[in-house]
């Protein structure tokens, strides 16, 4: 048995209900019934909280991976800069313009290589975090998932 109930909604909420009904091709009464049932459901809040926790956990893992990749990138850059500074001799004043021209050319080649590498093929992060087995390497058993 259905009981008729009148509900007054603010104009913006009414517009949103109309748009949802049009978009989903469902009657407004069905949408309102489902919303009221979800609101009154004793486990509705727990389901919502569980969904939020799952999403936050996924976001947290993603942020941890980004942080780790940033640390590896910064460390790789620091190692490169240190090696470059140690091995690069100083340039005399009369050779600076020629060195600048060569440096500009090398930088252009570097940017082209970087662009090509980022758009096609494995990145340094891929290689660092997912190393490919080398010929002759024995496969190792993966550790059981700890549930984190």
PDB file of C-alpha atoms in Angstrom:
ATOM      1  CA  UNK A   1       0.000   0.000   0.000  1.00  0.00           C
ATOM      2  CA  UNK A   2       1.353   3.399  -0.955  1.00  0.00           C
ATOM      3  CA  UNK A   3       0.613   6.559   1.013  1.00  0.00           C
ATOM      4  CA  UNK A   4       0.736   9.941  -0.682  1.00  0.00           C
ATOM      5  CA  UNK A   5       3.073  12.386   1.005  1.00  0.00           C
ATOM      6  CA  UNK A   6       3.681  15.982  -0.005  1.00  0.00           C
ATOM      7  CA  UNK A   7       7.175  17.351   0.350  1.00  0.00           C
ATOM      8  CA  UNK A   8       8.295  20.916  -0.209  1.00  0.00           C
ATOM      9  CA  UNK A   9      11.786  21.243  -1.659  1.00  0.00           C
ATOM     10  CA  UNK A  10      13.961  24.296  -2.164  1.00  0.00           C
ATOM     11  CA  UNK A  11      14.089  25.415  -5.798  1.00  0.00           C
ATOM     12  CA  UNK A  12      17.703  24.282  -6.340  1.00  0.00           C
ATOM     13  CA  UNK A  13      17.003  20.813  -4.927  1.00  0.00           C
ATOM     14  CA  UNK A  14      13.863  20.538  -7.044  1.00  0.00           C
ATOM     15  CA  UNK A  15      15.849  21.469 -10.167  1.00  0.00           C
ATOM     16  CA  UNK A  16      18.495  18.881  -9.298  1.00  0.00           C
ATOM     17  CA  UNK A  17      15.776  16.238  -8.851  1.00  0.00           C
ATOM     18  CA  UNK A  18      14.224  17.167 -12.209  1.00  0.00           C
ATOM     19  CA  UNK A  19      17.610  16.959 -13.945  1.00  0.00           C
ATOM     20  CA  UNK A  20      18.409  13.580 -12.376  1.00  0.00           C
ATOM     21  CA  UNK A  21      14.982  12.206 -13.350  1.00  0.00           C
ATOM     22  CA  UNK A  22      15.471  13.396 -16.923  1.00  0.00           C
ATOM     23  CA  UNK A  23      19.042  12.142 -17.142  1.00  0.00           C
ATOM     24  CA  UNK A  24      18.269   8.684 -15.693  1.00  0.00           C
ATOM     25  CA  UNK A  25      14.788   8.442 -17.264  1.00  0.00           C
ATOM     26  CA  UNK A  26      13.269   7.475 -13.926  1.00  0.00           C
ATOM     27  CA  UNK A  27      10.246   8.936 -12.180  1.00  0.00           C
ATOM     28  CA  UNK A  28      10.966  11.540  -9.528  1.00  0.00           C
ATOM     29  CA  UNK A  29       8.934   9.532  -7.011  1.00  0.00           C
ATOM     30  CA  UNK A  30      11.252   6.541  -7.489  1.00  0.00           C
ATOM     31  CA  UNK A  31      14.331   8.697  -6.900  1.00  0.00           C
ATOM     32  CA  UNK A  32      12.814  10.303  -3.799  1.00  0.00           C
ATOM     33  CA  UNK A  33      11.713   6.875  -2.476  1.00  0.00           C
ATOM     34  CA  UNK A  34      15.242   5.503  -2.890  1.00  0.00           C
ATOM     35  CA  UNK A  35      16.786   8.579  -1.244  1.00  0.00           C
ATOM     36  CA  UNK A  36      14.413   8.412   1.747  1.00  0.00           C
ATOM     37  CA  UNK A  37      14.992   4.652   2.109  1.00  0.00           C
ATOM     38  CA  UNK A  38      18.759   5.156   2.040  1.00  0.00           C
ATOM     39  CA  UNK A  39      18.494   7.968   4.584  1.00  0.00           C
ATOM     40  CA  UNK A  40      16.351   5.887   6.936  1.00  0.00           C
ATOM     41  CA  UNK A  41      18.336   2.669   6.459  1.00  0.00           C
ATOM     42  CA  UNK A  42      20.156   1.731   9.678  1.00  0.00           C
ATOM     43  CA  UNK A  43      23.269   0.667   7.786  1.00  0.00           C
ATOM     44  CA  UNK A  44      23.210   3.509   5.254  1.00  0.00           C
ATOM     45  CA  UNK A  45      25.677   5.602   7.227  1.00  0.00           C
ATOM     46  CA  UNK A  46      28.003   2.625   7.688  1.00  0.00           C
ATOM     47  CA  UNK A  47      27.948   1.839   3.968  1.00  0.00           C
ATOM     48  CA  UNK A  48      28.703   5.448   3.147  1.00  0.00           C
ATOM     49  CA  UNK A  49      31.528   5.520   5.680  1.00  0.00           C
ATOM     50  CA  UNK A  50      32.960   2.235   4.367  1.00  0.00           C
ATOM     51  CA  UNK A  51      32.907   3.571   0.809  1.00  0.00           C
ATOM     52  CA  UNK A  52      34.637   6.764   1.946  1.00  0.00           C
ATOM     53  CA  UNK A  53      37.269   4.779   3.854  1.00  0.00           C
ATOM     54  CA  UNK A  54      37.972   2.610   0.795  1.00  0.00           C
ATOM     55  CA  UNK A  55      38.342   5.672  -1.378  1.00  0.00           C
ATOM     56  CA  UNK A  56      40.582   7.435   1.145  1.00  0.00           C
ATOM     57  CA  UNK A  57      42.746   4.315   1.423  1.00  0.00           C
ATOM     58  CA  UNK A  58      43.099   4.176  -2.357  1.00  0.00           C
ATOM     59  CA  UNK A  59      43.999   7.874  -2.465  1.00  0.00           C
ATOM     60  CA  UNK A  60      46.507   7.376   0.353  1.00  0.00           C
ATOM     61  CA  UNK A  61      48.245   4.516  -1.508  1.00  0.00           C
ATOM     62  CA  UNK A  62      48.352   6.654  -4.636  1.00  0.00           C
ATOM     63  CA  UNK A  63      49.898   9.579  -2.723  1.00  0.00           C
ATOM     64  CA  UNK A  64      52.473   7.260  -1.118  1.00  0.00           C
ATOM     65  CA  UNK A  65      53.460   5.969  -4.577  1.00  0.00           C
ATOM     66  CA  UNK A  66      53.785   9.526  -5.893  1.00  0.00           C
ATOM     67  CA  UNK A  67      55.889  10.499  -2.880  1.00  0.00           C
ATOM     68  CA  UNK A  68      58.165   7.486  -3.380  1.00  0.00           C
ATOM     69  CA  UNK A  69      58.598   8.243  -7.078  1.00  0.00           C
ATOM     70  CA  UNK A  70      59.401  11.881  -6.256  1.00  0.00           C
ATOM     71  CA  UNK A  71      62.033  10.765  -3.740  1.00  0.00           C
ATOM     72  CA  UNK A  72      63.628   8.440  -6.304  1.00  0.00           C
ATOM     73  CA  UNK A  73      63.574  11.198  -8.927  1.00  0.00           C
ATOM     74  CA  UNK A  74      65.143  13.726  -6.567  1.00  0.00           C
ATOM     75  CA  UNK A  75      67.822  11.258  -5.492  1.00  0.00           C
ATOM     76  CA  UNK A  76      68.619  10.316  -9.106  1.00  0.00           C
ATOM     77  CA  UNK A  77      68.882  13.990 -10.011  1.00  0.00           C
ATOM     78  CA  UNK A  78      71.152  14.686  -7.029  1.00  0.00           C
ATOM     79  CA  UNK A  79      73.458  11.789  -7.983  1.00  0.00           C
ATOM     80  CA  UNK A  80      73.621  13.004 -11.565  1.00  0.00           C
ATOM     81  CA  UNK A  81      74.342  16.620 -10.579  1.00  0.00           C
ATOM     82  CA  UNK A  82      77.084  15.545  -8.186  1.00  0.00           C
ATOM     83  CA  UNK A  83      78.726  13.342 -10.826  1.00  0.00           C
ATOM     84  CA  UNK A  84      78.400  16.086 -13.440  1.00  0.00           C
ATOM     85  CA  UNK A  85      79.922  18.746 -11.164  1.00  0.00           C
ATOM     86  CA  UNK A  86      82.833  16.468 -10.284  1.00  0.00           C
ATOM     87  CA  UNK A  87      83.617  15.512 -13.876  1.00  0.00           C
ATOM     88  CA  UNK A  88      82.975  18.798 -15.718  1.00  0.00           C
ATOM     89  CA  UNK A  89      85.986  21.120 -16.034  1.00  0.00           C
ATOM     90  CA  UNK A  90      85.640  24.893 -15.757  1.00  0.00           C
ATOM     91  CA  UNK A  91      85.289  26.853 -19.002  1.00  0.00           C
ATOM     92  CA  UNK A  92      87.603  29.737 -19.734  1.00  0.00           C
ATOM     93  CA  UNK A  93      86.143  33.167 -20.480  1.00  0.00           C
ATOM     94  CA  UNK A  94      87.077  33.050 -24.179  1.00  0.00           C
ATOM     95  CA  UNK A  95      85.415  29.615 -24.612  1.00  0.00           C
ATOM     96  CA  UNK A  96      82.161  30.531 -22.870  1.00  0.00           C
ATOM     97  CA  UNK A  97      80.198  31.532 -25.987  1.00  0.00           C
ATOM     98  CA  UNK A  98      81.155  28.310 -27.783  1.00  0.00           C
ATOM     99  CA  UNK A  99      80.316  26.299 -24.647  1.00  0.00           C
ATOM    100  CA  UNK A 100      76.970  28.099 -24.414  1.00  0.00           C
ATOM    101  CA  UNK A 101      76.145  27.223 -28.037  1.00  0.00           C
ATOM    102  CA  UNK A 102      77.065  23.566 -27.490  1.00  0.00           C
ATOM    103  CA  UNK A 103      75.094  23.542 -24.236  1.00  0.00           C
ATOM    104  CA  UNK A 104      71.994  24.958 -25.951  1.00  0.00           C
ATOM    105  CA  UNK A 105      72.205  22.297 -28.655  1.00  0.00           C
ATOM    106  CA  UNK A 106      72.643  19.519 -26.069  1.00  0.00           C
ATOM    107  CA  UNK A 107      69.732  20.880 -24.048  1.00  0.00           C
ATOM    108  CA  UNK A 108      67.476  20.791 -27.111  1.00  0.00           C
ATOM    109  CA  UNK A 109      68.474  17.171 -27.740  1.00  0.00           C
ATOM    110  CA  UNK A 110      67.822  16.412 -24.064  1.00  0.00           C
ATOM    111  CA  UNK A 111      64.304  17.901 -24.244  1.00  0.00           C
ATOM    112  CA  UNK A 112      63.524  15.914 -27.405  1.00  0.00           C
ATOM    113  CA  UNK A 113      64.751  12.709 -25.755  1.00  0.00           C
ATOM    114  CA  UNK A 114      62.796  13.444 -22.585  1.00  0.00           C
ATOM    115  CA  UNK A 115      59.605  14.101 -24.560  1.00  0.00           C
ATOM    116  CA  UNK A 116      60.044  10.922 -26.581  1.00  0.00           C
ATOM    117  CA  UNK A 117      60.758   8.892 -23.445  1.00  0.00           C
ATOM    118  CA  UNK A 118      57.741  10.252 -21.546  1.00  0.00           C
ATOM    119  CA  UNK A 119      55.339   9.686 -24.426  1.00  0.00           C
ATOM    120  CA  UNK A 120      56.507   6.251 -25.539  1.00  0.00           C
ATOM    121  CA  UNK A 121      58.201   3.535 -23.642  1.00  0.00           C
ATOM    122  CA  UNK A 122      59.150   2.892 -20.059  1.00  0.00           C
ATOM    123  CA  UNK A 123      60.054   5.767 -17.772  1.00  0.00           C
ATOM    124  CA  UNK A 124      62.784   5.746 -15.141  1.00  0.00           C
ATOM    125  CA  UNK A 125      60.090   5.253 -12.500  1.00  0.00           C
ATOM    126  CA  UNK A 126      58.766   2.222 -14.397  1.00  0.00           C
ATOM    127  CA  UNK A 127      62.260   0.754 -14.557  1.00  0.00           C
ATOM    128  CA  UNK A 128      63.049   1.561 -10.934  1.00  0.00           C
ATOM    129  CA  UNK A 129      59.792   0.209  -9.482  1.00  0.00           C
ATOM    130  CA  UNK A 130      59.122  -2.623 -11.940  1.00  0.00           C
ATOM    131  CA  UNK A 131      62.533  -4.004 -12.923  1.00  0.00           C
ATOM    132  CA  UNK A 132      62.415  -6.481 -15.789  1.00  0.00           C
ATOM    133  CA  UNK A 133      64.009  -9.872 -15.122  1.00  0.00           C
ATOM    134  CA  UNK A 134      67.364 -10.296 -16.839  1.00  0.00           C
ATOM    135  CA  UNK A 135      68.142 -13.421 -18.876  1.00  0.00           C
ATOM    136  CA  UNK A 136      69.368 -16.124 -16.514  1.00  0.00           C
ATOM    137  CA  UNK A 137      67.599 -14.671 -13.462  1.00  0.00           C
ATOM    138  CA  UNK A 138      65.571 -17.207 -11.550  1.00  0.00           C
ATOM    139  CA  UNK A 139      61.969 -16.207 -10.876  1.00  0.00           C
ATOM    140  CA  UNK A 140      61.326 -15.451  -7.234  1.00  0.00           C
ATOM    141  CA  UNK A 141      58.150 -16.319  -5.423  1.00  0.00           C
ATOM    142  CA  UNK A 142      56.206 -13.208  -4.623  1.00  0.00           C
ATOM    143  CA  UNK A 143      55.501 -12.483  -0.989  1.00  0.00           C
ATOM    144  CA  UNK A 144      51.940 -13.045   0.181  1.00  0.00           C
ATOM    145  CA  UNK A 145      49.803  -9.949   0.291  1.00  0.00           C
ATOM    146  CA  UNK A 146      49.778  -8.454   3.773  1.00  0.00           C
ATOM    147  CA  UNK A 147      46.371  -6.884   3.188  1.00  0.00           C
ATOM    148  CA  UNK A 148      47.629  -3.275   3.189  1.00  0.00           C
TER     149      UNK A 148
END
